[in-house]
PDB file of C-alpha atoms in Angstrom:
ATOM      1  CA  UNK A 144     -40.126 -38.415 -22.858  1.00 53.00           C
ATOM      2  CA  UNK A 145     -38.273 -35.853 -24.134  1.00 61.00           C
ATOM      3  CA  UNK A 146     -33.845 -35.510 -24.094  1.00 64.00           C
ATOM      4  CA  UNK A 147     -32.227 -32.525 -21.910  1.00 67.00           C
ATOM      5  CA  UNK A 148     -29.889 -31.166 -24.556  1.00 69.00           C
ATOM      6  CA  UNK A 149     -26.157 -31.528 -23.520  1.00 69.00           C
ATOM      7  CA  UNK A 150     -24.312 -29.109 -21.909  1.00 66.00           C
ATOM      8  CA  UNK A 151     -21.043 -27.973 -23.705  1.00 69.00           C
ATOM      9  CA  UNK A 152     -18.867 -25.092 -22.926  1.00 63.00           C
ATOM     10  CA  UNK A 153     -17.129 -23.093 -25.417  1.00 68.00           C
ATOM     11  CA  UNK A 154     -13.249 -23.058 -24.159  1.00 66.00           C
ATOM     12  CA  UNK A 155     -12.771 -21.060 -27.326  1.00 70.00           C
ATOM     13  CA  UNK A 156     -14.448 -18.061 -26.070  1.00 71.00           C
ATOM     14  CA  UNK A 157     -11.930 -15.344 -24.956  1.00 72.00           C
ATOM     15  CA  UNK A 158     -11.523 -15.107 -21.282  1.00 75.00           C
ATOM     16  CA  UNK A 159     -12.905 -11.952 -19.065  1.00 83.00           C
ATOM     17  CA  UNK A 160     -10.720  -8.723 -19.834  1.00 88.00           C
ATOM     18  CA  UNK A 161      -8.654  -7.710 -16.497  1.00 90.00           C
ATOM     19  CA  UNK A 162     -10.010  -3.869 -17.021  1.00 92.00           C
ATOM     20  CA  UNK A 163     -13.502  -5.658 -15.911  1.00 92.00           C
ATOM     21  CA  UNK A 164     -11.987  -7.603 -13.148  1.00 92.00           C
ATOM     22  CA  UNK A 165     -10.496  -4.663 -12.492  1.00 93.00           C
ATOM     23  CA  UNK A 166     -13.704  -2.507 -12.193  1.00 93.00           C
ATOM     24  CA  UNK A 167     -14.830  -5.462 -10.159  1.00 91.00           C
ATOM     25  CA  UNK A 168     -12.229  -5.638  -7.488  1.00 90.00           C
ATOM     26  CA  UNK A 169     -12.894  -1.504  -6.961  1.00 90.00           C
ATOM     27  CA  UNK A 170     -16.692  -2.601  -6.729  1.00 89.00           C
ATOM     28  CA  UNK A 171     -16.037  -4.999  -4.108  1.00 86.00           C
ATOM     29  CA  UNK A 172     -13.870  -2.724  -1.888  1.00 83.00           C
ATOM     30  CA  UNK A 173     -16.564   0.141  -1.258  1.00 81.00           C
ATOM     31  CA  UNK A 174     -19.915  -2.086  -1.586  1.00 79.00           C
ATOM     32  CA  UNK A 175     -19.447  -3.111   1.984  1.00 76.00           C
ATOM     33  CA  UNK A 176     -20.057  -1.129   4.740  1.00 78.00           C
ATOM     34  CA  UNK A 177     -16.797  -1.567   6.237  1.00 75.00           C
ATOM     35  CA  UNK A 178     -15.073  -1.511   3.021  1.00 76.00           C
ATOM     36  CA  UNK A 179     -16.905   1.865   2.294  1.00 81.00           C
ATOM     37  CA  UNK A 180     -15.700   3.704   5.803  1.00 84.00           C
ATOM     38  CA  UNK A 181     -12.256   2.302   5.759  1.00 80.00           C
ATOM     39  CA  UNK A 182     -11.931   4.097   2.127  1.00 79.00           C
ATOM     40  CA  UNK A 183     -13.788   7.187   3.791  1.00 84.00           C
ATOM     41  CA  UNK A 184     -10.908   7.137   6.930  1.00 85.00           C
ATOM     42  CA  UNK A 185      -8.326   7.932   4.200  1.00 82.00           C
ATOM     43  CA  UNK A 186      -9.852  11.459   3.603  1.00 84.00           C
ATOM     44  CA  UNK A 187     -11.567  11.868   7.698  1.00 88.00           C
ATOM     45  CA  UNK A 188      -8.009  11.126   8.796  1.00 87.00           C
ATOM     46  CA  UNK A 189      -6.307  13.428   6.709  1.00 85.00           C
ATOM     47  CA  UNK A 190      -8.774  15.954   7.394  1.00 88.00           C
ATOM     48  CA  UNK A 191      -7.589  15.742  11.163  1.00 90.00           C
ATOM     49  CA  UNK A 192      -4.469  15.831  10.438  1.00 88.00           C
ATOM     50  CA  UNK A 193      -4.834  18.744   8.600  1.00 88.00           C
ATOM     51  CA  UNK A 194      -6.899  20.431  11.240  1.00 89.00           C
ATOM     52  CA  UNK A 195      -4.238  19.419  14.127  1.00 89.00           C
ATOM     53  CA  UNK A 196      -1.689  21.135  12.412  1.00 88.00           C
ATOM     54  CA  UNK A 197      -3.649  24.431  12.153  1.00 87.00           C
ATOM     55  CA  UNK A 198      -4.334  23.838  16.017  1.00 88.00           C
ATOM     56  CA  UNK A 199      -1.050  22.812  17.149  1.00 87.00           C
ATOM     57  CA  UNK A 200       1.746  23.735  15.034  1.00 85.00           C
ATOM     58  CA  UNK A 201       2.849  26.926  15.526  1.00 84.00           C
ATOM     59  CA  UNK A 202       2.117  29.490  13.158  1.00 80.00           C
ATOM     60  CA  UNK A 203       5.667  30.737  11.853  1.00 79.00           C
ATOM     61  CA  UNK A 204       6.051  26.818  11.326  1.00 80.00           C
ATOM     62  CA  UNK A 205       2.770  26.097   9.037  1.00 81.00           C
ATOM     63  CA  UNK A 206       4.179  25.096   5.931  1.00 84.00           C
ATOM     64  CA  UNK A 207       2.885  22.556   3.233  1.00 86.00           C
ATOM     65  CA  UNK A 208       5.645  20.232   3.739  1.00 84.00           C
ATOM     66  CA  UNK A 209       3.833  19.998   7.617  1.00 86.00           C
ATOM     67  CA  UNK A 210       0.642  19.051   6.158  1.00 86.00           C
ATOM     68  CA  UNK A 211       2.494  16.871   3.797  1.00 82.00           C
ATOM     69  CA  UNK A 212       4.196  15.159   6.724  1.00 83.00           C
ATOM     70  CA  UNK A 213       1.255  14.985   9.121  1.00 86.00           C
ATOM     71  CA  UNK A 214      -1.114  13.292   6.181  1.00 84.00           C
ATOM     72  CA  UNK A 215       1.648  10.912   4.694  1.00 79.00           C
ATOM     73  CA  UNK A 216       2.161   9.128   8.563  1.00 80.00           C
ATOM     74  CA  UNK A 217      -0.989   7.479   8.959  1.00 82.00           C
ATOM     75  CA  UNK A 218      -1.270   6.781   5.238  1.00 82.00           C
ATOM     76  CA  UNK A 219       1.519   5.058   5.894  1.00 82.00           C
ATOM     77  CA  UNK A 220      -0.883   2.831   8.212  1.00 83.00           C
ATOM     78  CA  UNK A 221      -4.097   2.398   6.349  1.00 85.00           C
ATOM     79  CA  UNK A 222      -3.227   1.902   2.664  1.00 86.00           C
ATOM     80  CA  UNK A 223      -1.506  -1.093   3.248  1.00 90.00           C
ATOM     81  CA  UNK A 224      -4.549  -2.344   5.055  1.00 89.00           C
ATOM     82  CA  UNK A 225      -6.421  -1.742   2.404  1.00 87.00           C
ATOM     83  CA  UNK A 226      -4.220  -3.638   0.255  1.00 90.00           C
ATOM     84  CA  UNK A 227      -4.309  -6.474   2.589  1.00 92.00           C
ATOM     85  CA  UNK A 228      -7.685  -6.606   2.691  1.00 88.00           C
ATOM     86  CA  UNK A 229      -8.411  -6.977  -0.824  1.00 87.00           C
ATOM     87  CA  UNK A 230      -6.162 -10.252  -0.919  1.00 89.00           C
ATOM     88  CA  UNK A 231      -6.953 -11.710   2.288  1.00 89.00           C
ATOM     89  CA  UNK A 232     -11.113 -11.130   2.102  1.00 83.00           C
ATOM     90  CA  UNK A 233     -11.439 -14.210  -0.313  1.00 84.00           C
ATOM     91  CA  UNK A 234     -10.048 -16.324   2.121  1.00 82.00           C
ATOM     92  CA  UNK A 235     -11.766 -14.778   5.662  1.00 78.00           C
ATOM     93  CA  UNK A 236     -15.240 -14.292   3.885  1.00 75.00           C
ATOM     94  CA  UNK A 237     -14.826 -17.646   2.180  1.00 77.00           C
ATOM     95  CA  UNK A 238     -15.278 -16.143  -0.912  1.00 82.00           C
ATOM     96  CA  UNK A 239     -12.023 -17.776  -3.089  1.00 81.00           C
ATOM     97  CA  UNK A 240     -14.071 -20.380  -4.068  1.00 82.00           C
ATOM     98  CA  UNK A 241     -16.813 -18.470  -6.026  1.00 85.00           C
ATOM     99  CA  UNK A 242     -14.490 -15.889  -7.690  1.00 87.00           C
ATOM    100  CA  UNK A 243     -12.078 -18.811  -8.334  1.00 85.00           C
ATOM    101  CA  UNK A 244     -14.556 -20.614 -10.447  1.00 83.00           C
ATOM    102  CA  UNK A 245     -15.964 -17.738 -12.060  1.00 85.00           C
ATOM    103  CA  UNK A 246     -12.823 -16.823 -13.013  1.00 85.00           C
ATOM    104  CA  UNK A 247     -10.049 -19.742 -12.840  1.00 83.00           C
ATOM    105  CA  UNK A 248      -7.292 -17.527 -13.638  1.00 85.00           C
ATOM    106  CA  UNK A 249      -6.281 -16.427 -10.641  1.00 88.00           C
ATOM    107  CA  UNK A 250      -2.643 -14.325 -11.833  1.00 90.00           C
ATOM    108  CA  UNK A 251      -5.642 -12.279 -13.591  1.00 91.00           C
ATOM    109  CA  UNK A 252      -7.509 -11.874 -10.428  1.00 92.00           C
ATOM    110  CA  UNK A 253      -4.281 -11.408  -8.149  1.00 93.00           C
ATOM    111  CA  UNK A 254      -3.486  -8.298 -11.332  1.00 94.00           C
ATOM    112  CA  UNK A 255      -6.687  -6.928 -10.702  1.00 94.00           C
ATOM    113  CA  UNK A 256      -6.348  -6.954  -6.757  1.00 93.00           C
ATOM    114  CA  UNK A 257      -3.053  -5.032  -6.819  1.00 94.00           C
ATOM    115  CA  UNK A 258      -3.697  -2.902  -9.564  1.00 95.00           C
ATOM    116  CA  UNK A 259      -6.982  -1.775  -7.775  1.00 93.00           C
ATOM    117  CA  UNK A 260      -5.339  -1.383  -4.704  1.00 91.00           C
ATOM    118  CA  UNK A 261      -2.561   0.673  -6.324  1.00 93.00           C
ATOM    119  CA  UNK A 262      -5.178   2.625  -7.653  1.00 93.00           C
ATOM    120  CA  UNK A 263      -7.008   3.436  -4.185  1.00 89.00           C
ATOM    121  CA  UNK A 264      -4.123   4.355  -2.943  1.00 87.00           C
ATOM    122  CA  UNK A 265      -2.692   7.061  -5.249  1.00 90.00           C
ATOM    123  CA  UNK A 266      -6.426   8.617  -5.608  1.00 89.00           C
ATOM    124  CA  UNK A 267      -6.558   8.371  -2.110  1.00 85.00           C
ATOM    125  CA  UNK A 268      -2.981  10.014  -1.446  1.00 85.00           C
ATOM    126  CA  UNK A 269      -3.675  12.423  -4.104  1.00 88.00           C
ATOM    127  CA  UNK A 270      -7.219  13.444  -1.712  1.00 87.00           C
ATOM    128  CA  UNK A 271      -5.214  13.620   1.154  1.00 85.00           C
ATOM    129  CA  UNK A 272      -3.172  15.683  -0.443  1.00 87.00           C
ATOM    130  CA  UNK A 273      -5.070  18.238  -1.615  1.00 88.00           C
ATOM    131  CA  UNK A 274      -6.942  18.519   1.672  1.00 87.00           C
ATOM    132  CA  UNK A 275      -3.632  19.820   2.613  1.00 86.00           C
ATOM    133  CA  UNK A 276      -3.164  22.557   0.398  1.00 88.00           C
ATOM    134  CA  UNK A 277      -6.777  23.726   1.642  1.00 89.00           C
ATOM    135  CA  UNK A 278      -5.570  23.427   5.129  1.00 88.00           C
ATOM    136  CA  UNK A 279      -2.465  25.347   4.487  1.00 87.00           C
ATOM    137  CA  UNK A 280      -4.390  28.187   2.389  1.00 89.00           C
ATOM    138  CA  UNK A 281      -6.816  28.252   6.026  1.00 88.00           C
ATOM    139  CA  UNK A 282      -4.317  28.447   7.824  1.00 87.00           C
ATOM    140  CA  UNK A 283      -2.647  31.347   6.103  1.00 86.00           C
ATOM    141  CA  UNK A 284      -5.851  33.012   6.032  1.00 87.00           C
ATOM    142  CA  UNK A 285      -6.289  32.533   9.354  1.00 84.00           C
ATOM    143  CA  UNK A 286      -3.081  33.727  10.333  1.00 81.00           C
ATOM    144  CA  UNK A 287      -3.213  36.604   7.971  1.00 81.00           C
ATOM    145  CA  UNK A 288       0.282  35.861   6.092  1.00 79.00           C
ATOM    146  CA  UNK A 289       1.270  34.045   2.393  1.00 81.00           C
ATOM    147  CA  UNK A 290       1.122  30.189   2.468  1.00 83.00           C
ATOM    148  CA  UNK A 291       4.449  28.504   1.971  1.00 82.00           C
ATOM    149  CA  UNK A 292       4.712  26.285  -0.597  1.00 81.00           C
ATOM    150  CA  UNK A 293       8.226  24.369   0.366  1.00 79.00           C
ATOM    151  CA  UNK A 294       6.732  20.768  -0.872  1.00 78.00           C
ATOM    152  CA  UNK A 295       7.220  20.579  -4.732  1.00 78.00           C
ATOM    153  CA  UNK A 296       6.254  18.652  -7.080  1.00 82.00           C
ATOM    154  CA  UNK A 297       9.230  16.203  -6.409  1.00 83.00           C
ATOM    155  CA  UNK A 298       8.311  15.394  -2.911  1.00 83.00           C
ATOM    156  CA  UNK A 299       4.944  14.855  -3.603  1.00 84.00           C
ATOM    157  CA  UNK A 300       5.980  12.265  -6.261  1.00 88.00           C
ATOM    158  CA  UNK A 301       8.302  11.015  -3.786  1.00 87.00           C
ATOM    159  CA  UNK A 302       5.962  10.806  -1.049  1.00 85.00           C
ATOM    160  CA  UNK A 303       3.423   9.148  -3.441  1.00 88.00           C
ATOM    161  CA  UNK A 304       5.627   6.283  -4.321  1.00 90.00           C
ATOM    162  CA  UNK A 305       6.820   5.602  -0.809  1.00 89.00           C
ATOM    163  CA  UNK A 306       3.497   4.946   0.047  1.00 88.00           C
ATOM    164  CA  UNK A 307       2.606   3.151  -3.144  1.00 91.00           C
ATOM    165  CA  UNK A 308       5.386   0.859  -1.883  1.00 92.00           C
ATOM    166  CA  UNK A 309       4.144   0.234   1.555  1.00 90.00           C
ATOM    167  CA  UNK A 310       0.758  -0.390  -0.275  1.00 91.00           C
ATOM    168  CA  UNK A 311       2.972  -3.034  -2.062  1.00 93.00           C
ATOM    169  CA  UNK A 312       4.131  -4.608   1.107  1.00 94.00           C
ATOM    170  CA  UNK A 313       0.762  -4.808   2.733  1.00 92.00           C
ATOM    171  CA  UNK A 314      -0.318  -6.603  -0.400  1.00 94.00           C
ATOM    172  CA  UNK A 315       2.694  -9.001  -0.546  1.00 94.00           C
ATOM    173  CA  UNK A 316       2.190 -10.269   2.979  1.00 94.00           C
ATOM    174  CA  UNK A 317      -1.684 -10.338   2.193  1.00 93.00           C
ATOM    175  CA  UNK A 318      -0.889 -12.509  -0.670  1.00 93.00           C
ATOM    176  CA  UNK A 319       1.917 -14.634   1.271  1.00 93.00           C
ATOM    177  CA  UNK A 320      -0.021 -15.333   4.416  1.00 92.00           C
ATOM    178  CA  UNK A 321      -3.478 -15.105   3.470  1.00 89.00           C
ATOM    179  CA  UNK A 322      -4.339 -14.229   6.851  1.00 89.00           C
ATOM    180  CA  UNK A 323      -6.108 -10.763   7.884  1.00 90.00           C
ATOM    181  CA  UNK A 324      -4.751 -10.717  11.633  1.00 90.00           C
ATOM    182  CA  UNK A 325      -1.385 -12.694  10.690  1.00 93.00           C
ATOM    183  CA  UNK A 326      -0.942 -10.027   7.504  1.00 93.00           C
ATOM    184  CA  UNK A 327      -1.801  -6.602   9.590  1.00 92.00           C
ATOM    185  CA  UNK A 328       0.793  -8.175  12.471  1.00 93.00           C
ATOM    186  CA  UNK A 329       3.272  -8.779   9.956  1.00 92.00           C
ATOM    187  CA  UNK A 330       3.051  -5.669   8.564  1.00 92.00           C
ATOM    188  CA  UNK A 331       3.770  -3.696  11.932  1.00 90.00           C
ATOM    189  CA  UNK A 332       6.467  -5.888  13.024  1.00 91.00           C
ATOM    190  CA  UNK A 333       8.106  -5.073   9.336  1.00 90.00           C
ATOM    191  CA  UNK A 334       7.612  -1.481   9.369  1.00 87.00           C
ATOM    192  CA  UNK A 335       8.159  -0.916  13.301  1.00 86.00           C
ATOM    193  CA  UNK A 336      10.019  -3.456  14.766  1.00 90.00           C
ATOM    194  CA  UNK A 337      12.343  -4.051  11.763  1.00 91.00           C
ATOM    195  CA  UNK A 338      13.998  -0.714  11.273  1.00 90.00           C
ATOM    196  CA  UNK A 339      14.454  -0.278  14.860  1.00 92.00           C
ATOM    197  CA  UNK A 340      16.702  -3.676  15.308  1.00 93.00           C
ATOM    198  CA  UNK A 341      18.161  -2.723  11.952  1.00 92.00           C
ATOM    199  CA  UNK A 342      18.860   0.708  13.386  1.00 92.00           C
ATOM    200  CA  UNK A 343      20.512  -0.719  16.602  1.00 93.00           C
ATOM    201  CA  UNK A 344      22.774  -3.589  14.933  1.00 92.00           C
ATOM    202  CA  UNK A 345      24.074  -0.570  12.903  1.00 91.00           C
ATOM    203  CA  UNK A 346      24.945   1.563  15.785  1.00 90.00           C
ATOM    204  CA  UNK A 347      26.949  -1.949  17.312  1.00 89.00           C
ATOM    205  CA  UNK A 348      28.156  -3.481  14.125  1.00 88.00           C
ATOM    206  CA  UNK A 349      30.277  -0.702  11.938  1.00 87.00           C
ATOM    207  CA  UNK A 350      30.253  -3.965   9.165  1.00 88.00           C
ATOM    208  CA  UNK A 351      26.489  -3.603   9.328  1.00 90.00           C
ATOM    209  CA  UNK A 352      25.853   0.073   9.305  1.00 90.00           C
ATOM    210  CA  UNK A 353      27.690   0.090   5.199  1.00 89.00           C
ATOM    211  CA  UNK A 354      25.264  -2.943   4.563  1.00 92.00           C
ATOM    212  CA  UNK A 355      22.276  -1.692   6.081  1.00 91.00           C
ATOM    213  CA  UNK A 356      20.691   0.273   2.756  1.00 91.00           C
ATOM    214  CA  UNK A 357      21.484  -2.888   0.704  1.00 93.00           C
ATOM    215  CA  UNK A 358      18.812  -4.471   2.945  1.00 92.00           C
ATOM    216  CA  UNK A 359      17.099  -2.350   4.958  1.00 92.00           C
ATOM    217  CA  UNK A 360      13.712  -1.705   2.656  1.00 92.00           C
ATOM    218  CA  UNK A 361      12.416   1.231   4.737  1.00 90.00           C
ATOM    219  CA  UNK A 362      15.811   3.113   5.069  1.00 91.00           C
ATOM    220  CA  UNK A 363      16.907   2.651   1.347  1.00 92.00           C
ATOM    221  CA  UNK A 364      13.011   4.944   0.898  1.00 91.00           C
ATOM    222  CA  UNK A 365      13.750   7.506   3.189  1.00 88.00           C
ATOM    223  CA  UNK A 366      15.412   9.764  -0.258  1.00 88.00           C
ATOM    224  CA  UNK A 367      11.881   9.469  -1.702  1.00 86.00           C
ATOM    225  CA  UNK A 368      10.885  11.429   0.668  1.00 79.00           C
ATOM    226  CA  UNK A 369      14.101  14.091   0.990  1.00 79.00           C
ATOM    227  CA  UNK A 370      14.730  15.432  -2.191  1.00 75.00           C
ATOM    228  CA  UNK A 371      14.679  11.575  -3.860  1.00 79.00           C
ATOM    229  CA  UNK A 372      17.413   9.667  -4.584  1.00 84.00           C
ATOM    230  CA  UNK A 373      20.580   9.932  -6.651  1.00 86.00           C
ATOM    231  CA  UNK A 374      23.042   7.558  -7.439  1.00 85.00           C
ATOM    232  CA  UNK A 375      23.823   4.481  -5.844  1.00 90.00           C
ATOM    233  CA  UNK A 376      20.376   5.413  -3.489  1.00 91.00           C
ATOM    234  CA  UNK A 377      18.908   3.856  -6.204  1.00 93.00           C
ATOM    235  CA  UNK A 378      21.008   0.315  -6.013  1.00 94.00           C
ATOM    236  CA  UNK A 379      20.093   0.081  -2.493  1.00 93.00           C
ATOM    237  CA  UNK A 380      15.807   0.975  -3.692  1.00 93.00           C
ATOM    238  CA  UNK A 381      16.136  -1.643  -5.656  1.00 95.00           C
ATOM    239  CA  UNK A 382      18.421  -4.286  -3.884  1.00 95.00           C
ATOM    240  CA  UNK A 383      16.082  -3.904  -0.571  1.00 94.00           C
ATOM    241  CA  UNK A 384      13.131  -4.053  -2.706  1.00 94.00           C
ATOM    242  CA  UNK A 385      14.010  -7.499  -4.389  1.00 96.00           C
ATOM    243  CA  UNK A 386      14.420  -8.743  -0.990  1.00 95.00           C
ATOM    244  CA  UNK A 387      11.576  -7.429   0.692  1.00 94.00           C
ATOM    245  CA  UNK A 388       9.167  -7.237  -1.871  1.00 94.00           C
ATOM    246  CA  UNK A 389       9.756  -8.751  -4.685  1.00 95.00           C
ATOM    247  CA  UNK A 390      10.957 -12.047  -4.016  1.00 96.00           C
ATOM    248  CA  UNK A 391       8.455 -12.643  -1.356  1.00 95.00           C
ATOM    249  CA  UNK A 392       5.641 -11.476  -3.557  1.00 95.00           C
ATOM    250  CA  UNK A 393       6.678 -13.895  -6.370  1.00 95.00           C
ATOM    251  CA  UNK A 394       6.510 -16.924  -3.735  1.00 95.00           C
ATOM    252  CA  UNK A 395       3.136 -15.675  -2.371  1.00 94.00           C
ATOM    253  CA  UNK A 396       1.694 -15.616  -6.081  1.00 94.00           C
ATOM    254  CA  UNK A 397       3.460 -19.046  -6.867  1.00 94.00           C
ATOM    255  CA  UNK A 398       1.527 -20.301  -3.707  1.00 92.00           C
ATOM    256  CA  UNK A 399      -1.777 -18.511  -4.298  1.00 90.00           C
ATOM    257  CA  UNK A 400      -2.075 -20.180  -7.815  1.00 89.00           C
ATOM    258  CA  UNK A 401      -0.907 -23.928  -6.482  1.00 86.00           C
ATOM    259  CA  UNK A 402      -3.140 -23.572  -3.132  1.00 83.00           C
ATOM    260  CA  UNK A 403      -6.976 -25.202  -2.772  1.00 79.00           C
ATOM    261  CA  UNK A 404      -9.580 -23.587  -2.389  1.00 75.00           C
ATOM    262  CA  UNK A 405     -12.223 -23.963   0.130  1.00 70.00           C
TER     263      UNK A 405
END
């Protein structure tokens, strides 16, 4: 009778490289079919936002900056989506527990989820982006005149890293509730229902409306998006931001590594 040879790990080897669980985290956001058409709404729904404008917008007002403001609204929408999708599928699909013990360092996996996710999102911006400048060059064909050009390279930056921040938010609440329905609601009551009672307590309070960019996360990032900020604008970006994102996102990491699995 013959001795199974014992089983021994080597804890020496070096652990998996985050560009792979990077490649991986991309893989499993388009191998699904869902996955694959929620990436695919990024360009269809710029592409009709494009082709409203042409339709809609009258032509002595079809300018870039149009496109640019039609495309960047319901980016606004689905990239953080996407973001909380990413986190929250391990724990919906009940797949935490496999990529957990295939790889049990989960700040690598968390790295890899954001930076993928930041990564969708500024290809997929830069998509929807350029689907504008075709739709701006058709509609100056159509309309027989020069295209305007009135969205430089600043705004575009700008309008890139607003979004990449919202991105950033959708993936902090993924990360801090873990929930797909709880993280999408959470989402629309901070980017909808926030800066309205925000807005209205600074049209009451006069002592609010001076302390309202210190705190208000979506108003300090309006600049990014006219002309960008100068100055103290960029206090309030990042005094808003520590609140909003950054100190929430630390606790949701601290909690995804110390939570179980299952």
């Amino acid at each position: 009778m013959s001795t199974a040879a014992p089983i021994t790990i080597d804890t020496t080897r070096p652990g998996v490289p985050l560009s792979r669980l990077i490649k991986v985290e991309l893989r499993k956001m388009f191998n699904t079919r869902s996955g694959f058409w929620l990436m695919m709404s990024i360009a269809i729904v710029a592409l009709l936002a494009t082709i409203g404008c042409i339709l809609f917008v009258p032509n002595d007002q079809l300018e870039y900056s149009v496109f640019g403001a039609a495309i960047g609204f319901p980016m606004a929408l689905l990239l953080p989506v996407i973001a909380i999708l990413a986190v929250t599928g391990e724990w919906s699909q009940r797949t935490g527990l496999i990529t957990f013990t295939l790889v049990p360092h989960r700040a690598s996996v968390i790295a890899a989820k954001a930076v993928a996710s930041v990564i969708v999102g500024v290809v997929g911006m830069s998509v929807a982006l350029l689907i504008g400048v075709v739709g701006n060059l058709a509609a100056a064909a159509i309309n027989g005149v020069d295209a305007v050009w009135d969205f430089g390279v600043s705004d575009v930056v700008g309008l890139l890293v607003a979004n990449v921040l919202g991105l950033l938010v959708g993936f902090m609440l993924g990360v801090l509730i873990r929930n797909t329905p709880g993280a999408i609601v959470g989402y629309v009551v901070y980017s909808f229902l926030l800066p309205v009672i925000f807005q209205l307590l600074a049209g009451l309070q006069d002592w609010f409306r001076d302390l309202r960019p210190w705190i208000d996360f979506n108003f300090a990032q309006g600049p990014l998006v006219d002309g960008g900020p100068e100055g103290e604008q960029w206090a309030h970006l990042a005094t808003s931001g520590l609140i909003w994102l950054v100190i929430p996102l630390s606790l949701g990491v601290w909690a995804v590594l110390r939570s179980e699995v299952k």
